[in-house]
Amino acid sequence: MDPLIVGLDPGSTIGYAILNLDGELISVDSIKSSLNDVISKVSKFGKIIIVGADVDPVPKMVEKFSSLTGAKIVFPNGNMLFIKKRDMTRGYLKNKDIKLKNRHELDALAAALIAWKSFKTLFNKIENEIHDEKISKEVKKLVIIENMPIKKALNKIC
């Protein structure tokens, strides 16, 4: 299963955005449903290894999502202003044919981008050391999920 980064905007309407480890948008949506339904929908795309929030402190629903999926939580230092989230998501979607339907999706995408950017340098380092895409994905999963050093993760896979 492909490793995923999920940005989550909790509430009565739950917004979620799914990125792969290359930062490519897989899906963005918002639904009036339960957290378990969101986990079920998102899990169809792959293995959730990182969940992002756009606020500090992390909402209880994001903590529960993390607990149920085993995903590592990433959040900003302090709350992000709406203008910053809007600019971040606009820049990201600039050349994509994707329109966000509401604020929940915008917040979820911002949260996913925060999470992805926090690991981007590490992911680039792994890709520079390992030129096989399949092995690189597996190493990234072990490094994130098990907090394993790159070399040890590579040895475990190969």
PDB file of N, CA, C and O in Angstrom, residues 8-16 29-42 61 64-65 104:
ATOM      1  N   LEU A   8      -6.194  17.063   7.995  1.00  0.00           N
ATOM      2  CA  LEU A   8      -7.533  16.888   8.545  1.00  0.00           C
ATOM      3  C   LEU A   8      -8.033  18.193   9.145  1.00  0.00           C
ATOM      4  O   LEU A   8      -7.312  18.866   9.881  1.00  0.00           O
ATOM      5  N   ASP A   9      -9.256  18.553   8.802  1.00  0.00           N
ATOM      6  CA  ASP A   9      -9.932  19.698   9.398  1.00  0.00           C
ATOM      7  C   ASP A   9     -11.185  19.167  10.094  1.00  0.00           C
ATOM      8  O   ASP A   9     -12.190  18.895   9.449  1.00  0.00           O
ATOM      9  N   PRO A  10     -11.108  18.976  11.428  1.00  0.00           N
ATOM     10  CA  PRO A  10     -12.226  18.369  12.138  1.00  0.00           C
ATOM     11  C   PRO A  10     -13.378  19.330  12.370  1.00  0.00           C
ATOM     12  O   PRO A  10     -13.225  20.543  12.299  1.00  0.00           O
ATOM     13  N   GLY A  11     -14.533  18.746  12.640  1.00  0.00           N
ATOM     14  CA  GLY A  11     -15.743  19.518  12.928  1.00  0.00           C
ATOM     15  C   GLY A  11     -16.955  18.707  12.537  1.00  0.00           C
ATOM     16  O   GLY A  11     -16.853  17.517  12.238  1.00  0.00           O
ATOM     17  N   SER A  12     -18.122  19.358  12.506  1.00  0.00           N
ATOM     18  CA  SER A  12     -19.324  18.634  12.086  1.00  0.00           C
ATOM     19  C   SER A  12     -19.216  18.269  10.603  1.00  0.00           C
ATOM     20  O   SER A  12     -19.732  17.249  10.160  1.00  0.00           O
ATOM     21  N   THR A  13     -18.520  19.109   9.838  1.00  0.00           N
ATOM     22  CA  THR A  13     -18.096  18.756   8.478  1.00  0.00           C
ATOM     23  C   THR A  13     -16.598  18.529   8.563  1.00  0.00           C
ATOM     24  O   THR A  13     -15.854  19.417   8.976  1.00  0.00           O
ATOM     25  N   ILE A  14     -16.155  17.344   8.201  1.00  0.00           N
ATOM     26  CA  ILE A  14     -14.732  17.009   8.272  1.00  0.00           C
ATOM     27  C   ILE A  14     -14.120  17.191   6.895  1.00  0.00           C
ATOM     28  O   ILE A  14     -14.566  16.595   5.919  1.00  0.00           O
ATOM     29  N   GLY A  15     -13.105  18.025   6.830  1.00  0.00           N
ATOM     30  CA  GLY A  15     -12.365  18.199   5.590  1.00  0.00           C
ATOM     31  C   GLY A  15     -11.131  17.327   5.631  1.00  0.00           C
ATOM     32  O   GLY A  15     -10.515  17.169   6.685  1.00  0.00           O
ATOM     33  N   TYR A  16     -10.793  16.723   4.495  1.00  0.00           N
ATOM     34  CA  TYR A  16      -9.556  15.948   4.436  1.00  0.00           C
ATOM     35  C   TYR A  16      -8.904  16.119   3.069  1.00  0.00           C
ATOM     36  O   TYR A  16      -9.571  16.309   2.061  1.00  0.00           O
ATOM     37  N   ASP A  29     -11.624  16.427  -0.042  1.00  0.00           N
ATOM     38  CA  ASP A  29     -13.073  16.359   0.070  1.00  0.00           C
ATOM     39  C   ASP A  29     -13.480  16.831   1.461  1.00  0.00           C
ATOM     40  O   ASP A  29     -12.645  17.026   2.341  1.00  0.00           O
ATOM     41  N   SER A  30     -14.772  16.999   1.629  1.00  0.00           N
ATOM     42  CA  SER A  30     -15.328  17.316   2.942  1.00  0.00           C
ATOM     43  C   SER A  30     -16.661  16.602   3.047  1.00  0.00           C
ATOM     44  O   SER A  30     -17.424  16.546   2.081  1.00  0.00           O
ATOM     45  N   ILE A  31     -16.894  16.013   4.222  1.00  0.00           N
ATOM     46  CA  ILE A  31     -18.117  15.244   4.404  1.00  0.00           C
ATOM     47  C   ILE A  31     -18.675  15.458   5.810  1.00  0.00           C
ATOM     48  O   ILE A  31     -17.927  15.691   6.750  1.00  0.00           O
ATOM     49  N   LYS A  32     -19.988  15.380   5.895  1.00  0.00           N
ATOM     50  CA  LYS A  32     -20.655  15.386   7.201  1.00  0.00           C
ATOM     51  C   LYS A  32     -20.827  13.921   7.566  1.00  0.00           C
ATOM     52  O   LYS A  32     -21.772  13.266   7.126  1.00  0.00           O
ATOM     53  N   SER A  33     -19.863  13.423   8.310  1.00  0.00           N
ATOM     54  CA  SER A  33     -19.861  12.012   8.640  1.00  0.00           C
ATOM     55  C   SER A  33     -19.007  11.790   9.878  1.00  0.00           C
ATOM     56  O   SER A  33     -18.496  12.733  10.473  1.00  0.00           O
ATOM     57  N   SER A  34     -18.800  10.538  10.220  1.00  0.00           N
ATOM     58  CA  SER A  34     -18.003  10.205  11.398  1.00  0.00           C
ATOM     59  C   SER A  34     -16.520  10.103  11.043  1.00  0.00           C
ATOM     60  O   SER A  34     -16.155   9.942   9.869  1.00  0.00           O
ATOM     61  N   LEU A  35     -15.699  10.176  12.054  1.00  0.00           N
ATOM     62  CA  LEU A  35     -14.261  10.017  11.860  1.00  0.00           C
ATOM     63  C   LEU A  35     -13.940   8.645  11.277  1.00  0.00           C
ATOM     64  O   LEU A  35     -13.092   8.517  10.400  1.00  0.00           O
ATOM     65  N   ASN A  36     -14.647   7.616  11.730  1.00  0.00           N
ATOM     66  CA  ASN A  36     -14.422   6.263  11.206  1.00  0.00           C
ATOM     67  C   ASN A  36     -14.725   6.182   9.714  1.00  0.00           C
ATOM     68  O   ASN A  36     -14.031   5.485   8.975  1.00  0.00           O
ATOM     69  N   ASP A  37     -15.759   6.907   9.264  1.00  0.00           N
ATOM     70  CA  ASP A  37     -16.072   6.932   7.833  1.00  0.00           C
ATOM     71  C   ASP A  37     -14.942   7.601   7.045  1.00  0.00           C
ATOM     72  O   ASP A  37     -14.583   7.145   5.957  1.00  0.00           O
ATOM     73  N   VAL A  38     -14.399   8.670   7.595  1.00  0.00           N
ATOM     74  CA  VAL A  38     -13.279   9.364   6.938  1.00  0.00           C
ATOM     75  C   VAL A  38     -12.076   8.428   6.852  1.00  0.00           C
ATOM     76  O   VAL A  38     -11.448   8.302   5.790  1.00  0.00           O
ATOM     77  N   ILE A  39     -11.768   7.754   7.947  1.00  0.00           N
ATOM     78  CA  ILE A  39     -10.635   6.819   7.948  1.00  0.00           C
ATOM     79  C   ILE A  39     -10.858   5.730   6.902  1.00  0.00           C
ATOM     80  O   ILE A  39      -9.939   5.379   6.155  1.00  0.00           O
ATOM     81  N   SER A  40     -12.068   5.216   6.826  1.00  0.00           N
ATOM     82  CA  SER A  40     -12.387   4.180   5.848  1.00  0.00           C
ATOM     83  C   SER A  40     -12.187   4.683   4.418  1.00  0.00           C
ATOM     84  O   SER A  40     -11.591   3.994   3.578  1.00  0.00           O
ATOM     85  N   LYS A  41     -12.676   5.894   4.126  1.00  0.00           N
ATOM     86  CA  LYS A  41     -12.523   6.473   2.779  1.00  0.00           C
ATOM     87  C   LYS A  41     -11.057   6.693   2.430  1.00  0.00           C
ATOM     88  O   LYS A  41     -10.606   6.351   1.341  1.00  0.00           O
ATOM     89  N   VAL A  42     -10.319   7.280   3.361  1.00  0.00           N
ATOM     90  CA  VAL A  42      -8.923   7.617   3.106  1.00  0.00           C
ATOM     91  C   VAL A  42      -8.065   6.359   2.978  1.00  0.00           C
ATOM     92  O   VAL A  42      -7.183   6.277   2.121  1.00  0.00           O
ATOM     93  N   MET A  61      -9.916  15.392  17.669  1.00  0.00           N
ATOM     94  CA  MET A  61     -10.266  14.498  16.565  1.00  0.00           C
ATOM     95  C   MET A  61      -9.028  14.086  15.771  1.00  0.00           C
ATOM     96  O   MET A  61      -8.927  12.952  15.310  1.00  0.00           O
ATOM     97  N   LYS A  64      -7.277  11.497  17.828  1.00  0.00           N
ATOM     98  CA  LYS A  64      -7.974  10.213  17.719  1.00  0.00           C
ATOM     99  C   LYS A  64      -7.682   9.559  16.365  1.00  0.00           C
ATOM    100  O   LYS A  64      -7.450   8.353  16.293  1.00  0.00           O
ATOM    101  N   PHE A  65      -7.679  10.355  15.295  1.00  0.00           N
ATOM    102  CA  PHE A  65      -7.349   9.862  13.962  1.00  0.00           C
ATOM    103  C   PHE A  65      -5.957   9.225  13.993  1.00  0.00           C
ATOM    104  O   PHE A  65      -5.752   8.125  13.487  1.00  0.00           O
ATOM    105  N   HIS A 104     -13.341  24.052   4.785  1.00  0.00           N
ATOM    106  CA  HIS A 104     -12.880  22.797   5.390  1.00  0.00           C
ATOM    107  C   HIS A 104     -11.812  22.143   4.511  1.00  0.00           C
ATOM    108  O   HIS A 104     -10.800  21.654   5.009  1.00  0.00           O
TER     109      HIS A 104
END
